[in-house]
Amino acid sequence: MCDFDGGTYRMAPEGRPGSGPAVMSLDDLVSYARVVADGTEWRSPNVGFIGYGQTKKADRVLLAVDTHYDHRVVEAFARALRDKGAKVDIMTVDAGPNREFEDLDEIKVVMRRRHWREEPRRWEGIPWIEELAHTQKYDLLIHGKGGPTPATDHRYEQVPWLIPAHLGSGSTTFPRALHQFINEKTWSKIWNQGRGGKVHLSDAEGTDLTFTLLEEYYGGDRRGYNEAPQGWYGHLLGHAPPPFIEKEDATGVVAGTTSHYARPFEHIKVHVERGRVEKIEGGGRYGEAWRELWEEGMKTHYPCFPRPGLFWIWEMA
């Protein structure tokens, strides 16, 4: 989707991205949106497992997005839901001025010092919007681009399609049953066959990491790491989430030039011993900013971790 050219994703005057197919018409986008609107609701944030299928006539739906979304995508979903008889209110939150993506964006929106309710991660739901959906008694809130979907007394589904190229992709219409089968088979390798075994990860960028699928993590009490983590399909956890135990043994190097939410940066090597990040090497400005937070975190013993330090290996999705 994104060409890397000085950190900028440019749209040509005729409405085409730097590469890829022409932007689709609104009528075309509505046909994709209807697939999602009719899909089963799982409260999943992952494309392929998102649906608004319980929507019925007279339902009140709040479709809450920000200015990062293309208005045609928003309108396509609104039309698909209104075709089902729902009343759809659209709320658009100002995400700030358009600017170039930079290599410190992840530091700013993920590794921050304030409580998540005061400064949500850029892709997650905004607390005051979630509260509005509750107080105004909406039947369904459609909001958020990723991350866990909060527990609420109303239906809550996400909308991670920001531009026409996202929505008009084959991943939107990929058969749910086949998608589910793939995830079930993959998870069985981890949950039913993997416990007690060793995992070795390596790649051409220099990653070389080994850890044990520790039996103690298979109690079924960790979110997303249980016998049937349906809500996590599309984002299966290769390593258990916290709390961690003292015998945690993930050791090696994770290396690369990209992260969750930033433009590519200089090559970085993150050295891990017994589950905890022990050294951050390279990475340019991104590495420098991360090292500052790493040094600060090593002074604190946080809940759920067996030793001081904030940065540990987990998830591996």
XYZ file of C-alpha atoms in Angstrom:
317
model
C 0.000 0.000 0.000
C 2.679 2.530 1.044
C 5.677 3.586 -1.027
C 8.615 4.655 1.109
C 9.941 7.922 -0.280
C 11.288 10.107 2.432
C 8.551 8.875 4.747
C 5.683 10.142 2.608
C 2.673 8.368 1.108
C 1.566 10.533 -1.815
C -1.692 10.572 -3.713
C -1.507 11.480 -7.386
C -3.852 14.238 -8.668
C -6.144 11.747 -10.392
C -6.783 9.953 -7.107
C -4.394 7.041 -7.555
C -1.912 5.994 -4.891
C 1.771 5.835 -5.729
C 1.291 2.235 -6.814
C -1.571 -0.238 -7.092
C -5.049 -0.136 -8.633
C -7.200 2.908 -9.252
C -9.342 4.146 -6.377
C -12.725 2.394 -6.502
C -16.099 4.082 -6.918
C -18.425 4.468 -3.963
C -20.848 1.912 -5.415
C -18.013 -0.611 -5.628
C -17.011 0.093 -2.032
C -20.588 -0.401 -0.805
C -20.538 -3.973 -2.147
C -17.488 -4.699 0.036
C -19.007 -2.906 3.020
C -22.126 -5.092 2.757
C -19.971 -8.198 3.238
C -18.755 -6.781 6.555
C -22.216 -5.497 7.500
C -23.601 -9.025 7.108
C -20.686 -10.751 8.849
C -20.825 -12.467 12.229
C -19.934 -10.233 15.193
C -16.958 -11.461 17.225
C -15.696 -8.207 18.794
C -12.469 -8.889 16.934
C -10.161 -6.076 15.762
C -8.746 -8.213 12.956
C -9.718 -7.992 9.288
C -11.465 -11.209 8.284
C -13.197 -11.563 11.647
C -15.082 -8.255 11.883
C -18.790 -8.073 11.178
C -21.890 -6.026 11.947
C -24.319 -8.848 11.176
C -26.600 -8.507 14.209
C -27.733 -5.101 12.973
C -31.488 -4.983 12.361
C -34.178 -2.487 11.512
C -34.348 0.529 13.861
C -30.983 -0.215 15.490
C -29.054 2.917 16.470
C -25.465 2.771 15.257
C -22.661 5.211 16.065
C -19.950 5.095 13.393
C -17.070 7.039 14.951
C -13.917 7.688 12.910
C -11.223 10.348 12.629
C -9.865 12.483 9.823
C -7.437 9.749 8.760
C -10.393 7.961 7.104
C -11.389 8.515 3.490
C -14.988 9.782 3.512
C -15.939 7.245 0.813
C -15.107 4.339 3.120
C -17.220 5.845 5.910
C -20.130 6.500 3.560
C -19.933 2.955 2.160
C -20.385 1.452 5.631
C -23.159 3.905 6.489
C -25.070 2.960 3.337
C -24.627 -0.774 3.945
C -25.997 -0.439 7.484
C -28.859 1.837 6.457
C -29.819 -0.750 3.849
C -30.388 -3.082 6.819
C -32.778 -0.523 8.333
C -30.407 0.957 10.902
C -30.154 4.613 11.859
C -26.484 5.551 11.508
C -24.921 8.596 13.160
C -21.440 9.476 11.909
C -18.914 11.202 14.162
C -15.558 12.417 12.826
C -12.822 13.373 15.297
C -9.978 15.670 14.269
C -6.757 13.629 14.200
C -4.635 16.715 13.640
C -3.012 18.148 10.511
C -1.755 15.882 7.750
C 1.995 15.435 7.952
C 4.744 13.067 6.988
C 4.994 9.810 8.937
C 8.190 9.830 11.001
C 10.387 7.305 12.759
C 9.401 8.475 16.265
C 5.643 8.072 15.837
C 5.587 4.724 17.641
C 7.463 6.189 20.604
C 4.865 8.956 20.818
C 1.707 6.841 20.475
C 2.674 3.541 22.133
C 5.578 4.001 24.571
C 4.232 6.910 26.583
C 4.186 7.960 30.215
C 0.519 8.908 30.637
C -2.427 6.625 31.394
C -4.034 5.126 28.288
C -7.354 6.846 29.049
C -5.589 10.217 28.870
C -3.617 9.326 25.736
C -4.998 6.273 23.898
C -2.833 4.463 21.421
C -3.469 5.988 17.997
C -5.371 2.998 16.657
C -7.495 2.188 19.706
C -10.905 3.494 20.745
C -11.207 6.937 22.327
C -12.647 6.653 25.863
C -15.034 9.624 25.630
C -16.525 8.243 22.412
C -17.025 4.871 24.082
C -18.719 6.622 27.004
C -20.941 8.581 24.614
C -22.110 5.361 22.961
C -22.995 4.039 26.416
C -24.799 7.098 27.768
C -26.749 7.645 24.541
C -27.738 3.972 24.478
C -26.534 3.081 21.004
C -27.103 -0.525 19.984
C -23.757 -0.709 18.154
C -20.559 1.331 18.312
C -18.298 0.981 15.250
C -14.975 2.512 16.208
C -11.258 1.781 16.390
C -8.503 0.553 14.088
C -6.911 -2.176 16.196
C -6.052 -3.391 19.658
C -8.440 -5.133 22.080
C -12.136 -4.286 21.930
C -13.331 -3.218 25.409
C -16.109 -5.061 27.212
C -19.319 -3.002 27.025
C -23.033 -3.494 27.585
C -23.665 -2.618 23.940
C -22.285 -4.180 20.774
C -18.865 -2.885 19.776
C -17.022 -3.642 16.531
C -14.021 -2.027 14.904
C -13.449 -0.456 11.477
C -9.779 -0.791 10.405
C -10.371 0.116 6.734
C -9.159 3.695 6.263
C -8.879 4.128 2.495
C -10.611 2.557 -0.530
C -7.623 0.302 -1.208
C -8.075 -1.229 2.255
C -11.794 -1.886 1.956
C -11.648 -2.974 -1.682
C -9.130 -5.717 -0.915
C -9.562 -9.464 -1.236
C -8.970 -9.773 2.511
C -12.367 -8.126 3.090
C -14.243 -10.872 1.252
C -11.980 -13.825 2.120
C -14.309 -16.658 3.278
C -14.712 -16.488 7.064
C -15.011 -20.274 7.404
C -11.686 -20.842 5.636
C -10.036 -18.063 7.601
C -11.287 -19.633 10.828
C -10.068 -23.098 9.795
C -6.562 -21.754 9.098
C -6.405 -20.117 12.517
C -7.750 -23.180 14.326
C -5.145 -25.437 12.707
C -2.367 -22.962 13.498
C -3.469 -22.515 17.106
C -3.628 -26.271 17.604
C 0.091 -26.402 16.819
C 0.740 -24.006 19.702
C -1.880 -25.039 22.261
C -2.282 -28.784 21.737
C 1.073 -29.805 20.306
C 3.496 -27.077 21.336
C 3.470 -26.963 25.118
C 6.893 -27.644 26.550
C 8.527 -27.323 23.142
C 11.122 -24.877 21.844
C 10.463 -22.083 19.349
C 13.259 -20.686 17.178
C 12.674 -17.557 15.113
C 15.131 -16.176 12.566
C 15.078 -13.948 9.512
C 17.342 -12.284 6.964
C 17.400 -8.999 8.920
C 19.229 -10.620 11.834
C 16.486 -11.889 14.131
C 17.580 -15.006 16.001
C 15.414 -15.724 19.041
C 14.645 -18.885 21.001
C 12.113 -19.499 23.773
C 10.209 -22.329 25.459
C 6.431 -22.717 25.377
C 6.380 -23.073 29.153
C 3.780 -25.397 30.628
C 3.025 -22.857 33.355
C 1.546 -20.499 30.755
C -1.099 -23.013 29.671
C -3.545 -22.487 32.525
C -6.115 -20.844 30.263
C -6.274 -17.686 32.408
C -4.336 -15.388 30.075
C -6.296 -13.217 27.644
C -5.803 -14.533 24.128
C -3.806 -17.540 25.343
C -6.352 -20.230 26.063
C -7.923 -23.263 24.442
C -10.126 -21.325 22.009
C -9.015 -17.666 21.598
C -11.609 -16.914 18.924
C -11.420 -13.155 19.412
C -7.702 -13.305 18.623
C -7.943 -15.142 15.324
C -5.886 -13.253 12.775
C -3.506 -12.234 15.593
C -2.574 -15.497 17.312
C -0.109 -15.193 20.182
C 3.063 -17.192 19.609
C 4.239 -16.379 23.139
C 2.093 -16.066 26.240
C 1.234 -12.562 27.521
C 2.022 -11.468 31.111
C 2.191 -12.278 33.942
C 5.604 -13.889 33.411
C 7.416 -16.303 35.683
C 11.036 -16.301 36.786
C 11.957 -19.227 34.517
C 11.018 -17.227 31.383
C 13.838 -18.006 28.943
C 13.336 -16.055 25.692
C 16.887 -15.249 24.572
C 18.456 -13.867 21.426
C 18.127 -10.900 19.065
C 15.160 -9.247 17.356
C 16.309 -7.122 14.408
C 14.753 -5.050 11.638
C 13.865 -1.614 10.307
C 10.101 -1.315 10.953
C 7.739 -1.235 13.928
C 4.016 -1.087 14.659
C 3.457 2.551 13.869
C 6.346 4.495 12.324
C 8.201 5.019 9.070
C 11.200 2.711 8.491
C 14.276 3.562 10.538
C 17.933 2.579 10.618
C 18.615 -1.104 11.323
C 18.090 -1.969 14.984
C 19.074 -4.975 17.101
C 17.191 -5.626 20.339
C 19.067 -8.062 22.586
C 16.929 -10.215 24.880
C 17.940 -12.418 27.816
C 15.481 -14.481 29.872
C 12.574 -12.610 28.347
C 13.749 -9.076 29.093
C 15.310 -6.543 26.722
C 18.892 -6.044 27.886
C 20.364 -3.911 25.093
C 19.129 -1.807 22.167
C 21.699 -1.372 19.415
C 21.388 1.020 16.459
C 18.015 2.204 15.180
C 18.914 5.860 14.580
C 16.554 8.355 16.254
C 14.071 5.570 17.008
C 16.759 3.570 18.812
C 17.928 6.609 20.782
C 14.411 7.421 21.975
C 13.716 3.794 22.872
C 16.993 3.491 24.818
C 15.994 6.504 26.907
C 12.720 4.847 27.892
C 14.450 1.485 28.402
C 16.940 3.015 30.861
C 14.101 4.714 32.728
C 12.061 1.508 32.873
C 14.927 -0.562 34.259
C 14.648 1.422 37.503
C 11.117 0.155 38.200
C 9.778 -3.321 39.042
C 6.426 -3.383 37.242
C 3.498 -5.674 38.079
C 3.337 -8.934 36.091
C 7.104 -9.048 35.459
C 9.526 -11.106 37.598
C 12.317 -8.489 37.528
C 12.644 -4.720 36.990
C 12.255 -3.398 33.473
C 9.343 -2.483 31.190
C 10.326 -4.130 27.901
C 9.833 -7.903 27.640
C 9.232 -10.404 24.842
C 5.597 -11.408 24.540
C 2.744 -11.758 22.098
C 4.912 -12.705 19.059
C 1.798 -12.460 16.875
